[in-house]
Short mmCIF file of C-alpha atoms in Angstrom, two decimals:
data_model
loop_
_atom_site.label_atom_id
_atom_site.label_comp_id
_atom_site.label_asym_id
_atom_site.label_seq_id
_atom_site.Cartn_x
_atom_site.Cartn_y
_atom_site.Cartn_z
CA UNK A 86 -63.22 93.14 99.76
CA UNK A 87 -64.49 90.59 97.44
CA UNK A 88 -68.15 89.76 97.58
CA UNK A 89 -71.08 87.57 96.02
CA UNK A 90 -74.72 89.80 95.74
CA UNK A 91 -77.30 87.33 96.87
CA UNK A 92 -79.87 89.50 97.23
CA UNK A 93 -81.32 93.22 96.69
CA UNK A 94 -82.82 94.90 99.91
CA UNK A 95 -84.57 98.34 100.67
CA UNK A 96 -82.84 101.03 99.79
CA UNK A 97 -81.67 99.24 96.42
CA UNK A 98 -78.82 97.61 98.18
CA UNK A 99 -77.29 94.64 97.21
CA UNK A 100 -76.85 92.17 99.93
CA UNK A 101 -73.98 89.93 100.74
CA UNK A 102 -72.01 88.52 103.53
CA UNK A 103 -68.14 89.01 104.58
CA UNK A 104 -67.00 87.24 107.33
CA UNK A 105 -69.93 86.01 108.96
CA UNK A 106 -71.50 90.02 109.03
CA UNK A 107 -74.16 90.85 106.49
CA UNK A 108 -73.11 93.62 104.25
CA UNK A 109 -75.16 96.51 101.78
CA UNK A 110 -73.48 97.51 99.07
CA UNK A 111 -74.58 100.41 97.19
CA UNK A 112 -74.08 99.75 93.12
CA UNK A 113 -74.84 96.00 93.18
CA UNK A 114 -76.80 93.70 91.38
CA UNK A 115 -78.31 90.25 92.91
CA UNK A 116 -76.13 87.14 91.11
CA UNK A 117 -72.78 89.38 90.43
CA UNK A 118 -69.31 89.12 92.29
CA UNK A 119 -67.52 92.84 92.90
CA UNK A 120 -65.17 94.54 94.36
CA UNK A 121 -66.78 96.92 97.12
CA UNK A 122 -65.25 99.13 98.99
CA UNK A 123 -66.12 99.48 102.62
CA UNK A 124 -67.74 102.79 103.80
CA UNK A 125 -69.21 102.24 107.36
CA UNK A 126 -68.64 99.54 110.32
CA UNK A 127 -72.07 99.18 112.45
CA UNK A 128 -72.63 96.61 114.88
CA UNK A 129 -74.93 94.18 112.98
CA UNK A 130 -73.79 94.97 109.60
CA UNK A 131 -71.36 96.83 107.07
CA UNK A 132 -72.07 99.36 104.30
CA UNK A 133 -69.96 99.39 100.80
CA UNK A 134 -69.80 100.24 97.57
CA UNK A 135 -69.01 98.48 94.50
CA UNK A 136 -65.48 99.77 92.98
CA UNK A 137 -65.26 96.81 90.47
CA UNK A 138 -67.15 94.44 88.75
CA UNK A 139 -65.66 90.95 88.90
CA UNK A 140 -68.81 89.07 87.21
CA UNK A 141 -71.17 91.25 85.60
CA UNK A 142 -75.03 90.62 85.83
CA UNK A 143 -77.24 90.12 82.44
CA UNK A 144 -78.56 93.57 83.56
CA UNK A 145 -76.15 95.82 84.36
CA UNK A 146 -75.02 98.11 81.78
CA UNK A 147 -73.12 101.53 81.31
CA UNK A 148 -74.07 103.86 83.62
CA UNK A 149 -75.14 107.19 81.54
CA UNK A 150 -74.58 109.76 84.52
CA UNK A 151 -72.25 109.00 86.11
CA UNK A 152 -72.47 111.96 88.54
CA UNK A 153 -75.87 110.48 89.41
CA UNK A 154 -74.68 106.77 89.90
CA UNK A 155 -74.60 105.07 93.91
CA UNK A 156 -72.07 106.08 95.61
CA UNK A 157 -71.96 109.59 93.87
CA UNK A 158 -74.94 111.18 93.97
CA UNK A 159 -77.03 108.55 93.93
CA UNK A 160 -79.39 110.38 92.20
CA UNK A 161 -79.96 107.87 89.77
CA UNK A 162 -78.67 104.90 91.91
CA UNK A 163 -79.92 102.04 89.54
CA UNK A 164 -78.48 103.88 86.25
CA UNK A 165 -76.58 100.40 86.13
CA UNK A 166 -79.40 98.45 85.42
CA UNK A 167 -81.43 97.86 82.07
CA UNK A 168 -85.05 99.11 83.04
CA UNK A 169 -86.49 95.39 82.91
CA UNK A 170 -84.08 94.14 85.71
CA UNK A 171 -84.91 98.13 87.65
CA UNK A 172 -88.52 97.09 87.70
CA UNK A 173 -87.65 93.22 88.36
CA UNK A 174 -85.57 94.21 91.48
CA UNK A 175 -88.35 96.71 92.91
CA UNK A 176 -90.84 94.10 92.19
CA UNK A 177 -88.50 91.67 94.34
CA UNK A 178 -88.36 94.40 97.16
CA UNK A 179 -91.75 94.57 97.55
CA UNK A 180 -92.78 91.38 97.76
CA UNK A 181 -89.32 90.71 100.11
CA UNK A 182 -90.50 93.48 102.12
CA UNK A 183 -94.63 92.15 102.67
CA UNK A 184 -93.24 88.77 102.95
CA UNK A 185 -90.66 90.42 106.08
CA UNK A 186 -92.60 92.75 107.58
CA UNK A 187 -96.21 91.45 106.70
CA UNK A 188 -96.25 87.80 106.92
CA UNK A 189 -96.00 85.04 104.40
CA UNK A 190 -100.14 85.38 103.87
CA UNK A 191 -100.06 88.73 102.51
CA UNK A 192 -96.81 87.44 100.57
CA UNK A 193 -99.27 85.32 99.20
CA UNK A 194 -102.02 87.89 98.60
CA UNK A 195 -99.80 90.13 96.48
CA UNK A 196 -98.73 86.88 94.08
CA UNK A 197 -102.58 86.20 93.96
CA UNK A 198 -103.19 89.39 93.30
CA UNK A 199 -100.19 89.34 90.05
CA UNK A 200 -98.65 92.12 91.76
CA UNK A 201 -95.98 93.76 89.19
CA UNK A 202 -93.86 97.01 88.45
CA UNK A 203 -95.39 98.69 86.27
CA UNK A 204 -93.84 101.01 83.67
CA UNK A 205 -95.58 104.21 82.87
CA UNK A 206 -94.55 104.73 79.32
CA UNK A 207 -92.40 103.40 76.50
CA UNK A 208 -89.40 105.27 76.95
CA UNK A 209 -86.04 104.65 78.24
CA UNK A 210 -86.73 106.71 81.58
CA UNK A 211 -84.28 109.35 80.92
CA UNK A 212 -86.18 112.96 80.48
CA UNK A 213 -88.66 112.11 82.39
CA UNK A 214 -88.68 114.05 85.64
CA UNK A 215 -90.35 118.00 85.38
CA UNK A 216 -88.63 118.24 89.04
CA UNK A 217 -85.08 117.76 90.44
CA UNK A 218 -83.46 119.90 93.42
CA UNK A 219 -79.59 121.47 93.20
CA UNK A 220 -77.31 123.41 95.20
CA UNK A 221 -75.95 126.76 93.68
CA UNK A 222 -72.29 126.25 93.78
CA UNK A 223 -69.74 129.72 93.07
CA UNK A 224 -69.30 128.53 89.44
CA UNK A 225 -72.88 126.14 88.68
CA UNK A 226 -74.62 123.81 90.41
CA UNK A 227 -73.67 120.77 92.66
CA UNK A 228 -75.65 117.74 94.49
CA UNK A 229 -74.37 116.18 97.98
CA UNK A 230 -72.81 113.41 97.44
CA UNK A 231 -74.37 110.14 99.45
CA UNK A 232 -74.34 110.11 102.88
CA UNK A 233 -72.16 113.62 103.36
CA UNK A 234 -72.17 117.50 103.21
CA UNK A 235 -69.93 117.53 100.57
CA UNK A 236 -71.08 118.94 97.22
CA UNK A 237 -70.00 117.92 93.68
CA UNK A 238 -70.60 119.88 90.76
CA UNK A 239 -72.69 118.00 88.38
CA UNK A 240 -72.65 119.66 84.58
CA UNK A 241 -75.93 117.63 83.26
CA UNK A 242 -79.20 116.31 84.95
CA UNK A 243 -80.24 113.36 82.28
CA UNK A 244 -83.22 112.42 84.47
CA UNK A 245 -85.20 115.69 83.72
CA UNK A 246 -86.77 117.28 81.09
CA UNK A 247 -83.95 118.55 78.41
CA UNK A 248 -85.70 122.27 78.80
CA UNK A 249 -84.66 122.21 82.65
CA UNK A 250 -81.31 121.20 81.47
CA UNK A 251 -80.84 124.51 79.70
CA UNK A 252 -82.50 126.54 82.43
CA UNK A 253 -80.75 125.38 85.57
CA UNK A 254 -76.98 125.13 83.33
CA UNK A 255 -76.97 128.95 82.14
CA UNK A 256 -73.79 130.39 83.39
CA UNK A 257 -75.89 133.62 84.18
CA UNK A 258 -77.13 132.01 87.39
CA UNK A 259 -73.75 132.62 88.64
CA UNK A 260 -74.67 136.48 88.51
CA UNK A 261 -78.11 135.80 90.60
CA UNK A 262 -78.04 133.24 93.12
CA UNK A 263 -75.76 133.34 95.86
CA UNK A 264 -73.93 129.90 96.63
CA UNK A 265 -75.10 127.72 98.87
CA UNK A 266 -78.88 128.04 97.58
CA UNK A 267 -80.66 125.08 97.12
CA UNK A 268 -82.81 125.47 93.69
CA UNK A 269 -85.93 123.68 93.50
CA UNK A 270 -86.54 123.71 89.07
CA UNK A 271 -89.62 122.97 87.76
CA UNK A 272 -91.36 122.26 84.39
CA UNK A 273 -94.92 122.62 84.49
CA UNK A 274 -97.81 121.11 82.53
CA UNK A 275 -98.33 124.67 81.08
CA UNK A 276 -96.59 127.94 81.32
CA UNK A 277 -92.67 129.29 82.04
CA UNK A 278 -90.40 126.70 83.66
CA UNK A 279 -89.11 128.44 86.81
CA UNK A 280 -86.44 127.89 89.28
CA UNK A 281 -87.70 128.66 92.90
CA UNK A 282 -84.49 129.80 95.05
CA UNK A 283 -85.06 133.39 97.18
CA UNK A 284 -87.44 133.99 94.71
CA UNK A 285 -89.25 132.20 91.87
CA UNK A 286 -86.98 132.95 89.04
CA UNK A 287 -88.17 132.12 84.73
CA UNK A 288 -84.87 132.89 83.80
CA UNK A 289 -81.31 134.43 85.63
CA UNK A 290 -82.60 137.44 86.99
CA UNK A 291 -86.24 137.50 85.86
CA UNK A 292 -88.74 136.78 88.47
CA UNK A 293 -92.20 135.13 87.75
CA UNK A 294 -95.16 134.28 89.64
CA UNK A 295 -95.61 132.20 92.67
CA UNK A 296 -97.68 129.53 91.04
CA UNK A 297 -97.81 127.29 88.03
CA UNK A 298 -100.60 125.39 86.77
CA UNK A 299 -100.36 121.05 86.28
CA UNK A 300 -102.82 118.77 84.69
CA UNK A 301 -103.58 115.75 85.29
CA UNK A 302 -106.33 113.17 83.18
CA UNK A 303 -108.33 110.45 83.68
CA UNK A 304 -109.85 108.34 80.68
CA UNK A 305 -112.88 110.61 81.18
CA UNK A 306 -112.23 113.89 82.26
CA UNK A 307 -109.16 116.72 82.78
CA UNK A 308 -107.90 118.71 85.55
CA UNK A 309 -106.09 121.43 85.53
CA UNK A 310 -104.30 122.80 88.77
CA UNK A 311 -103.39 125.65 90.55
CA UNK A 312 -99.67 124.61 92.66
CA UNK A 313 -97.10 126.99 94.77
CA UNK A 314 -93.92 126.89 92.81
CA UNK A 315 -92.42 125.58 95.85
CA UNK A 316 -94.93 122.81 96.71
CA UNK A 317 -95.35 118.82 95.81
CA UNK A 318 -96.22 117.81 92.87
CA UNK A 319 -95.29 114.23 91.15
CA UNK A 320 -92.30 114.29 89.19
CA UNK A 321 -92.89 112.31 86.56
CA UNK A 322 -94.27 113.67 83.19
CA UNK A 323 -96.77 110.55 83.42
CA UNK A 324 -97.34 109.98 87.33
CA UNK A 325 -99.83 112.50 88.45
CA UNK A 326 -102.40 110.85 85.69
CA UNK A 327 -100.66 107.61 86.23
CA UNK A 328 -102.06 107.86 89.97
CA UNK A 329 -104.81 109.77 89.86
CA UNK A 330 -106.29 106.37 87.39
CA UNK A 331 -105.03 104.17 89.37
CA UNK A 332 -106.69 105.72 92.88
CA UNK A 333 -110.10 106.80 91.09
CA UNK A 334 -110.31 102.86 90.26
CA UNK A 335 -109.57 101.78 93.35
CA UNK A 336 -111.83 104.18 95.53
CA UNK A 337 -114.51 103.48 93.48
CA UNK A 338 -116.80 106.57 95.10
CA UNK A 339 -120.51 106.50 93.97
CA UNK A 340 -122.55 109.93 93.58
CA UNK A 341 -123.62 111.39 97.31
CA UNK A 342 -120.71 109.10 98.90
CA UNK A 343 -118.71 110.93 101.72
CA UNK A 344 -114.83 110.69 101.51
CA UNK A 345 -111.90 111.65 103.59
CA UNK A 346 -108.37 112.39 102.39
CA UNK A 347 -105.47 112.09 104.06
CA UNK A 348 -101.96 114.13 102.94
CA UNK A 349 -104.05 115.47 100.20
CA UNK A 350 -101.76 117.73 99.04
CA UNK A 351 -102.81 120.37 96.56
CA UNK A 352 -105.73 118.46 95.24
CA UNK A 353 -104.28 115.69 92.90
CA UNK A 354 -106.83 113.47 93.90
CA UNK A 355 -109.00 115.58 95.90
CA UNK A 356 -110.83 117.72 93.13
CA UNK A 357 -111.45 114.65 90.90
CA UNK A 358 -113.18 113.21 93.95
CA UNK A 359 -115.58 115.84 94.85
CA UNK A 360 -116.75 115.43 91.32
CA UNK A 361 -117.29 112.18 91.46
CA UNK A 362 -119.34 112.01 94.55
CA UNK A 363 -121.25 114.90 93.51
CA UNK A 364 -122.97 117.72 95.50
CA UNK A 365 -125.14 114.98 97.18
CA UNK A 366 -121.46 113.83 98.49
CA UNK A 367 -118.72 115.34 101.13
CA UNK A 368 -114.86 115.62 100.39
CA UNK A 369 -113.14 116.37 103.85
CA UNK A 370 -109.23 116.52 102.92
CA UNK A 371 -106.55 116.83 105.78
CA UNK A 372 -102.82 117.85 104.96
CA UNK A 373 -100.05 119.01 107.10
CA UNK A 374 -99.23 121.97 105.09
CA UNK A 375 -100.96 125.08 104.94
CA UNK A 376 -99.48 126.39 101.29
CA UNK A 377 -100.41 122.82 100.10
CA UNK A 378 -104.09 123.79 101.80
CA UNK A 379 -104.36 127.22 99.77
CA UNK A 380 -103.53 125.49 96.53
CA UNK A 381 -106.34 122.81 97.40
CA UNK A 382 -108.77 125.59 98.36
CA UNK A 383 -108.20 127.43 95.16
CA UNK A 384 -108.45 124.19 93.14
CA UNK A 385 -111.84 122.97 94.65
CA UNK A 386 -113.75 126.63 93.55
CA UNK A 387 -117.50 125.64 92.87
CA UNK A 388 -117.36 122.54 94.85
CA UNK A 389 -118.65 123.66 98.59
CA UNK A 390 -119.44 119.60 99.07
CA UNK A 391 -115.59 119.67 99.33
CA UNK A 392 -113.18 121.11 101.86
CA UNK A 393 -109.18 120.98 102.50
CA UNK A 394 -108.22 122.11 106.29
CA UNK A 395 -104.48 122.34 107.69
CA UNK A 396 -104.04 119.40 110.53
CA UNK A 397 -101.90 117.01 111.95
CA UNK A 398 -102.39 113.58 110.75
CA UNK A 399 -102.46 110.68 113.19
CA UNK A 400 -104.55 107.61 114.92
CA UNK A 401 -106.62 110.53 116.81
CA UNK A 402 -107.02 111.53 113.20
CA UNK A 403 -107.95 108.19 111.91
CA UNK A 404 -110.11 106.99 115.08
CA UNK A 405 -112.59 110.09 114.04
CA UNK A 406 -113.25 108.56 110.38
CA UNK A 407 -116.62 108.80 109.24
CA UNK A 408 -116.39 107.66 105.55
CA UNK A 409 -117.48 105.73 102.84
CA UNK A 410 -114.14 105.95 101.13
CA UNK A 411 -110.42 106.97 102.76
CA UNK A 412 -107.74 108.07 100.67
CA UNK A 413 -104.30 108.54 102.06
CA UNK A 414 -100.88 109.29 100.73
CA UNK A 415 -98.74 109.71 103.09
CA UNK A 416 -95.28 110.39 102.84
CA UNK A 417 -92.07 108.27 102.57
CA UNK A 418 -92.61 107.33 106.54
CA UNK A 419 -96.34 106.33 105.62
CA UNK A 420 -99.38 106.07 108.45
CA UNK A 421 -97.19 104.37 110.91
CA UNK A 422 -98.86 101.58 112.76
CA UNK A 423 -101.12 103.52 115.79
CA UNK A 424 -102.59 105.41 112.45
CA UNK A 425 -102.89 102.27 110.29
CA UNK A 426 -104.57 100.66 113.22
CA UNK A 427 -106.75 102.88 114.13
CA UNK A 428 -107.80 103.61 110.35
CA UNK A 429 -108.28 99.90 110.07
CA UNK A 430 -111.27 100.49 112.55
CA UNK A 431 -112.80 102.69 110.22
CA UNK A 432 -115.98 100.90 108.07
CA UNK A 433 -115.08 102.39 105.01
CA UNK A 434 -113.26 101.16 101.76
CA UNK A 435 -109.38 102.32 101.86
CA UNK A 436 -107.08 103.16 99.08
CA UNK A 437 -103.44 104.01 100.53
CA UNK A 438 -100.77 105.60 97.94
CA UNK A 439 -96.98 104.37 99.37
CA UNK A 440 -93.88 105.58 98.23
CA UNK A 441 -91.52 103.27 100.37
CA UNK A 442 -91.55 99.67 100.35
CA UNK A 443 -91.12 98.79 103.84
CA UNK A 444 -93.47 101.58 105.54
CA UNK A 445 -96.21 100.51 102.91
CA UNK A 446 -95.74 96.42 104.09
CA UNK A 447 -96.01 98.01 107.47
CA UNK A 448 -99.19 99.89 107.24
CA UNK A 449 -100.83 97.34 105.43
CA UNK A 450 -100.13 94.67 107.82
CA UNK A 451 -101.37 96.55 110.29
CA UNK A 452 -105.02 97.37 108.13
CA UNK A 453 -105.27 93.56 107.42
CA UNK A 454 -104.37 92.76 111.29
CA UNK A 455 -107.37 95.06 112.06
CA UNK A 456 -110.04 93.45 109.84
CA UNK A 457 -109.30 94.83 106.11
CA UNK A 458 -109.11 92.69 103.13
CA UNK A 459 -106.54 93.46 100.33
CA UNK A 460 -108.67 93.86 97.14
CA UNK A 461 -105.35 94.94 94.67
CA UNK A 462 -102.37 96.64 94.99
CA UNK A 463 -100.69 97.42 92.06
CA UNK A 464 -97.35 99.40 91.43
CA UNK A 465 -95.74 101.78 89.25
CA UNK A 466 -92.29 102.91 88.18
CA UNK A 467 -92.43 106.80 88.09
CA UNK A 468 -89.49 106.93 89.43
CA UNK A 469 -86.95 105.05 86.73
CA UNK A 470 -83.29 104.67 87.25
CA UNK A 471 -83.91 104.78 91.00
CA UNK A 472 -84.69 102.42 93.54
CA UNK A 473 -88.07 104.04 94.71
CA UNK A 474 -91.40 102.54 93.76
CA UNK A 475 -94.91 104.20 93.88
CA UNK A 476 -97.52 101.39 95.17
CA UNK A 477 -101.51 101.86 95.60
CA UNK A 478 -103.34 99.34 97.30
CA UNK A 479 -107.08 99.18 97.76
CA UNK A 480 -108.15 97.31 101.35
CA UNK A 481 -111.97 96.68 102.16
#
């Protein structure tokens, strides 16, 4: 079917309209007319992707991995787009998103505020990632394609580091792993890349330990960090200093302050916290995990002001805050709005770390609905040649 983009919505959809039904088409750029072919009928809308460019947008150009372009992979669903019109269109989704979800006055608050995408170095994006996830096929490795349980063999991962590249596309895998596995690869800040499958692997068929060590700076100081091979860490060369800046700003925690953290993870922001606020201060830090809560133990040694426990995270969680400071990064879902709400209750300055547009409109709708002022929010493309967008806002 022949279509006109009007629009880009979550998800990095292009939006148009076909007989009177609203329709997302994966592949798409706002202003250009395609081809699309359909791939799902719902009730209020239909899903498509683009199999032809009719008029091309000023932005789109050559996709470089293919394998990893919408409606493949999508692992690199906005390969298509020069990295000016990537970080245009996640700027627009944002601000569509607080203006939908949130109300035309926090619209209005972000555009006070200048809110823009920012990049987090001068590169073109590619290379970038010291993470990606695969699925051992009999002969290499394969990603789903969108939307299905069918796997394609990909033969080249352009989004990561070129040293993960050569690990994860030795033929000698074939000899180790047995298909099916998924293979979580991972360049560290320091150390053996490894490739965590049965086993933490530094090469096909030599095992290595079950940790690595990160690193992560402010202007001032340096952190180094002690992370299961298997767990979270940011996967972008640049993000976990990108955000740990951009939080430390925004918290703003004095010496003998008390702070809580919320999905703290391993300690990204956690141990850089306890130092600020001293041994005067508290650091109480709540994550779901338990490995993630080993890794934080180990990484706040020497700081007994500071503490990581293993607990579920909700608005029985947040009604209990006792804080001069709350830092939370959720996951893609975010607080949800009974934990936004009841953290809005809370009389203590609150710096929330969103990886998806619409939750993060959501939950801060819900903080400004119970009394919280936005003071900035400011976002950052660690995720180029994707649709996803890391934002941190700071509420009062």
């Amino acid at each position: 079917m022949l279509l006109e983009i009007t629009d880009i919505g979550h998800g990095g959809v292009g939006i148009a309209r076909h007989e009177g039904q609203v329709v997302f088409v994966r592949g798409a750029i706002p202003g250009e007319r395609v081809e699309a072919e359909l791939t799902a009928s719902r009730s209020r809308y239909l899903t498509a992707v683009v199999c032809e460019v009719i008029e091309a947008s000023p932005e789109r150009v050559a996709h470089p991995w293919p394998d990893g372009a919408a409606g493949v992979t999508g692992a690199a669903d906005f390969g298509h787009i020069t990295l000016e019109g990537q970080r245009a269109l996640k700027e627009r989704v944002v601000l569509g998103n607080l203006r939908r979800i949130g109300g035309q006055e926090l619209y209005e608050t972000a555009l006070g505020l200048g809110f823009s995408v920012a990049a987090v170095d001068d590169t073109d994006g590619w290379g970038s990632r010291t993470r990606f996830d695969v699925v051992k096929l009999k002969r290499g490795v394969g990603m789903y394609r969108e939307g299905t349980n069918e796997l394609a063999a990909i033969t080249s991962m352009p989004l990561a580091l070129p040293e993960l590249e050569r690990l994860i596309f030795d033929p000698a895998w074939d000899r180790v792993i047995a298909p099916g596995t998924r293979l979580h690869v991972v360049g560290p800040a320091s150390g053996e890349d490894v490739v965590v499958a049965d086993r933490v692997y530094a090469a096909p068929g030599r095992e290595a330990a079950g940790h690595i060590w990160e690193r992560a700076a402010t202007e001032a100081d340096v952190y180094d960090y002690r992370v299961s091979a298997a767990g979270f860490w940011q996967v972008h060369t640049r993000a976990p200093s990108t955000l740990l800046r951009a939080v430390m700003g925004a918290a703003a925690v004095s010496p003998g302050e008390s702070v809580l953290e919320l999905f703290s993870g391993a300690g990204l922001f956690t141990v850089p916290l306890a130092k600020a606020v001293g041994d005067a201060g508290r650091v109480r830090a709540i994550e779901g995990s338990q490995r993630a809560v080993t890794d934080a133990t180990a990484n706040l040694a020497g700081m007994p002001w500071a503490s990581a426990s293993a607990a579920r995270i909700d608005e029985r969680t947040a009604a209990k805050v006792s804080a001069d400071a709350v830092v939370a990064d959720p996951p893609r879902a975010g607080l949800g709005k009974k934990t936004a709400s009841a953290l809005a209750k809370a009389e203590a300055r609150i710096v929330l770390v969103s990886c998806d547009p619409a939750a993060m409109a959501r939950d801060v709708a819900e903080l400004v609905a119970g009394g919280k002022t936005v003071e900035s929010m400011a976002a950052f493309d660690i995720f180029p040649h994707t649709h996803h967008v890391e934002v941190v806002t700071a509420l009062r």
